[in-house]
CSV table of C-alpha atoms in Angstrom, one decimal:
chain,number,residue,atom,x,y,z
Q,1,UNK,CA,50.9,63.9,112.7
Q,2,UNK,CA,54.3,64.8,111.2
Q,3,UNK,CA,53.9,68.0,109.3
Q,4,UNK,CA,57.4,68.0,107.7
Q,5,UNK,CA,59.0,64.7,107.2
Q,6,UNK,CA,62.6,65.2,108.4
Q,7,UNK,CA,62.1,67.9,111.0
Q,8,UNK,CA,61.0,67.5,114.6
Q,9,UNK,CA,59.8,70.7,116.2
Q,10,UNK,CA,59.3,71.3,119.9
Q,11,UNK,CA,55.5,70.7,119.8
Q,12,UNK,CA,56.0,67.3,118.1
Q,13,UNK,CA,58.5,66.3,120.8
Q,14,UNK,CA,56.0,67.4,123.4
Q,15,UNK,CA,53.2,65.4,121.7
Q,16,UNK,CA,55.4,62.2,121.5
Q,17,UNK,CA,56.2,62.4,125.2
Q,18,UNK,CA,52.6,63.2,126.2
Q,19,UNK,CA,51.3,60.2,124.2
Q,20,UNK,CA,53.7,58.0,126.2
Q,21,UNK,CA,52.6,59.4,129.5
Q,22,UNK,CA,48.8,59.5,129.5
Q,23,UNK,CA,48.7,60.5,133.1
Q,24,UNK,CA,50.2,63.9,132.2
Q,25,UNK,CA,48.6,66.8,130.5
Q,26,UNK,CA,50.2,68.0,127.3
Q,27,UNK,CA,50.6,71.3,129.1
Q,28,UNK,CA,52.7,69.6,131.8
Q,29,UNK,CA,55.0,68.0,129.3
Q,30,UNK,CA,55.4,71.4,127.6
Q,31,UNK,CA,56.4,72.9,131.0
Q,32,UNK,CA,58.9,70.0,131.5
Q,33,UNK,CA,60.5,70.5,128.1
Q,34,UNK,CA,60.7,74.2,128.7
Q,35,UNK,CA,62.1,73.8,132.2
Q,36,UNK,CA,64.9,71.6,130.8
Q,37,UNK,CA,65.8,74.0,128.0
Q,38,UNK,CA,65.6,77.1,130.3
Q,39,UNK,CA,67.8,75.4,132.8
Q,40,UNK,CA,70.5,74.7,130.1
Q,41,UNK,CA,70.2,78.4,128.9
Q,42,UNK,CA,70.5,79.8,132.4
Q,43,UNK,CA,73.5,77.6,133.2
Q,44,UNK,CA,75.3,78.7,130.0
Q,45,UNK,CA,74.5,82.4,130.7
Q,46,UNK,CA,76.0,82.1,134.1
Q,47,UNK,CA,79.2,80.7,132.6
Q,48,UNK,CA,78.9,77.0,133.4
Q,49,UNK,CA,78.8,73.9,131.2
Q,50,UNK,CA,76.1,71.3,130.7
Q,51,UNK,CA,77.2,67.7,130.2
Q,52,UNK,CA,74.6,65.1,129.1
Q,53,UNK,CA,76.2,61.7,128.6
Q,54,UNK,CA,75.0,59.9,125.5
Q,55,UNK,CA,73.9,63.2,124.0
Q,56,UNK,CA,76.7,65.8,124.2
Q,57,UNK,CA,78.1,68.8,126.1
Q,58,UNK,CA,77.1,72.4,125.9
Q,59,UNK,CA,79.7,75.1,126.7
Q,60,UNK,CA,80.6,78.7,125.8
Q,61,UNK,CA,83.4,79.8,123.5
Q,62,UNK,CA,84.9,83.2,123.9
Q,63,UNK,CA,85.5,85.2,120.7
Q,64,UNK,CA,88.0,88.0,121.6
Q,65,UNK,CA,87.4,91.5,120.3
Q,66,UNK,CA,88.9,92.0,116.8
Q,67,UNK,CA,89.2,94.5,114.0
Q,68,UNK,CA,86.7,93.6,111.3
Q,69,UNK,CA,86.0,95.2,108.0
Q,70,UNK,CA,82.7,96.3,106.4
Q,71,UNK,CA,82.8,94.2,103.2
Q,72,UNK,CA,80.9,96.9,101.3
Q,73,UNK,CA,82.9,100.0,102.2
Q,74,UNK,CA,86.2,98.4,103.2
Q,75,UNK,CA,86.0,100.5,106.4
Q,76,UNK,CA,87.7,99.1,109.5
Q,77,UNK,CA,85.3,98.5,112.4
Q,78,UNK,CA,85.9,97.3,116.0
Q,79,UNK,CA,84.0,94.0,116.6
Q,80,UNK,CA,83.2,93.5,120.3
Q,81,UNK,CA,84.1,90.5,122.4
Q,82,UNK,CA,81.5,87.8,122.1
Q,83,UNK,CA,80.5,84.6,123.9
Q,84,UNK,CA,78.8,81.9,121.8
Q,85,UNK,CA,77.1,78.7,122.8
Q,86,UNK,CA,78.9,75.6,121.6
Q,87,UNK,CA,77.8,71.9,121.4
Q,88,UNK,CA,80.1,68.9,121.3
Q,89,UNK,CA,78.4,65.7,120.3
Q,90,UNK,CA,78.8,62.9,122.8
Q,91,UNK,CA,80.7,59.7,122.1
Q,92,UNK,CA,77.6,57.5,122.1
Q,93,UNK,CA,75.5,59.7,119.8
Q,94,UNK,CA,78.5,60.0,117.4
Q,95,UNK,CA,78.8,56.2,117.3
Q,96,UNK,CA,75.1,55.7,116.8
Q,97,UNK,CA,75.2,58.1,113.9
Q,98,UNK,CA,77.9,56.1,112.2
Q,99,UNK,CA,76.9,52.5,112.8
W,1,UNK,CA,81.9,83.0,137.9
W,2,UNK,CA,81.3,79.7,139.6
W,3,UNK,CA,82.8,76.6,138.1
W,4,UNK,CA,80.2,73.9,137.9
W,5,UNK,CA,79.0,71.4,135.3
W,6,UNK,CA,75.3,70.7,135.1
W,7,UNK,CA,74.3,67.1,134.6
W,8,UNK,CA,71.0,65.1,134.2
W,9,UNK,CA,70.4,65.1,137.9
W,10,UNK,CA,70.5,68.9,138.0
W,11,UNK,CA,68.0,69.0,135.2
W,12,UNK,CA,65.7,66.6,137.1
W,13,UNK,CA,66.0,68.8,140.1
W,14,UNK,CA,65.0,71.8,138.0
W,15,UNK,CA,61.9,69.9,136.7
W,16,UNK,CA,61.1,68.8,140.2
W,17,UNK,CA,61.3,72.4,141.4
W,18,UNK,CA,59.5,74.1,138.5
W,19,UNK,CA,56.9,71.6,137.5
W,20,UNK,CA,56.1,69.8,140.8
W,21,UNK,CA,56.4,66.1,139.7
W,22,UNK,CA,58.1,63.7,142.1
W,23,UNK,CA,61.9,63.4,141.9
W,24,UNK,CA,61.6,59.9,140.5
W,25,UNK,CA,59.2,61.0,137.8
W,26,UNK,CA,61.2,64.1,137.0
W,27,UNK,CA,64.3,62.0,136.4
W,28,UNK,CA,62.4,59.6,134.1
W,29,UNK,CA,60.9,62.5,132.1
W,30,UNK,CA,64.3,64.1,131.6
W,31,UNK,CA,65.8,60.8,130.4
W,32,UNK,CA,62.8,60.2,128.1
W,33,UNK,CA,63.1,63.7,126.5
W,34,UNK,CA,66.8,63.5,126.0
W,35,UNK,CA,66.5,60.0,124.5
W,36,UNK,CA,63.7,61.2,122.1
W,37,UNK,CA,65.9,64.0,120.9
W,38,UNK,CA,68.9,61.7,120.3
W,39,UNK,CA,66.7,59.1,118.5
W,40,UNK,CA,65.3,61.8,116.1
W,41,UNK,CA,68.9,62.9,115.4
W,42,UNK,CA,70.0,59.3,114.8
W,43,UNK,CA,67.0,58.9,112.3
W,44,UNK,CA,68.5,61.8,110.5
W,45,UNK,CA,65.9,64.3,111.5
W,46,UNK,CA,66.5,68.0,112.2
W,47,UNK,CA,65.4,68.8,115.7
W,48,UNK,CA,64.2,72.4,116.0
W,49,UNK,CA,63.6,73.6,119.6
W,50,UNK,CA,62.4,77.2,119.2
W,51,UNK,CA,64.0,79.8,121.5
W,52,UNK,CA,66.8,77.3,122.1
W,53,UNK,CA,68.6,75.7,119.2
W,54,UNK,CA,68.5,73.5,116.1
W,55,UNK,CA,70.3,70.2,115.8
W,56,UNK,CA,70.9,69.0,112.2
W,57,UNK,CA,72.6,66.0,110.8
W,58,UNK,CA,75.1,66.4,107.9
W,59,UNK,CA,76.8,63.8,105.8
W,60,UNK,CA,80.5,64.3,105.2
W,61,UNK,CA,82.3,62.8,102.3
W,62,UNK,CA,85.6,60.9,102.6
W,63,UNK,CA,88.6,63.2,102.8
W,64,UNK,CA,92.3,62.9,103.4
W,65,UNK,CA,93.5,63.8,106.9
W,66,UNK,CA,96.9,63.9,108.4
W,67,UNK,CA,98.2,62.4,111.6
W,68,UNK,CA,99.5,65.6,113.2
W,69,UNK,CA,102.2,63.7,115.1
W,70,UNK,CA,103.7,61.6,112.2
W,71,UNK,CA,102.6,63.7,109.2
W,72,UNK,CA,101.3,60.5,107.7
W,73,UNK,CA,98.2,60.9,105.4
W,74,UNK,CA,95.2,58.9,106.4
W,75,UNK,CA,91.8,58.7,104.8
W,76,UNK,CA,88.9,60.0,107.0
W,77,UNK,CA,85.9,57.8,106.3
W,78,UNK,CA,82.6,59.3,105.2
W,79,UNK,CA,80.5,60.1,108.3
W,80,UNK,CA,77.4,61.8,109.7
W,81,UNK,CA,77.9,64.7,112.1
W,82,UNK,CA,75.6,66.8,114.2
W,83,UNK,CA,75.6,70.5,113.7
W,84,UNK,CA,74.3,72.8,116.4
W,85,UNK,CA,72.9,76.2,115.7
W,86,UNK,CA,71.9,78.3,118.8
W,87,UNK,CA,68.8,80.4,118.5
W,88,UNK,CA,69.1,84.2,118.8
W,89,UNK,CA,67.2,84.0,122.1
W,90,UNK,CA,69.9,81.6,123.5
W,91,UNK,CA,72.8,83.7,122.0
W,92,UNK,CA,71.4,86.9,123.6
W,93,UNK,CA,70.9,85.3,127.0
W,94,UNK,CA,74.5,84.1,127.0
W,95,UNK,CA,75.9,87.5,125.8
W,96,UNK,CA,73.9,89.4,128.4
W,97,UNK,CA,74.9,87.0,131.2
W,98,UNK,CA,78.6,87.4,130.4
W,99,UNK,CA,78.4,91.2,130.1
W,100,UNK,CA,76.7,91.4,133.5
W,101,UNK,CA,79.3,89.2,135.0
W,102,UNK,CA,82.2,91.1,133.3
W,103,UNK,CA,81.2,94.3,135.0
């Protein structure tokens, strides 16, 4: 079933969960996974954090506007203010990775 | 912007609302999905969730760190860390959301 040994893609995650829940259609599981990911996305886009104990916390980091430089021409350009998604690994996951 | 932190129970509520499972089952499924993602990461697998993000495990070699308070040098043991790369879809949603709110 695994196409690429050390990678798990969304459809494989859906398949694993569907196999464990025979009363659900694969389609339902796909909707559930998407509902979770969409909810996290919408929360971040509205400026809030998501904290999932045992896994980690999603938040937004602000990157203020700055003067950048085009590396090819050396020309100075104005880089706009940005907001980027950030993930901090939870304590339990960090410990499990280093046992 | 409101100041609120979303947790597992909010995710179960979203699943309940959007998919129409019972609240109990929604909570179980949220837990199972998060656990499965964590287990794959612990096995060292890269987890690619298209339109959302990629979680990857990297091994770090031992290096010398410094206690910022005492200035004392201490070895930082080799370890595995998770790197998170947001997809362009997620990045764009976030930037658009903030631009809308900034106006």
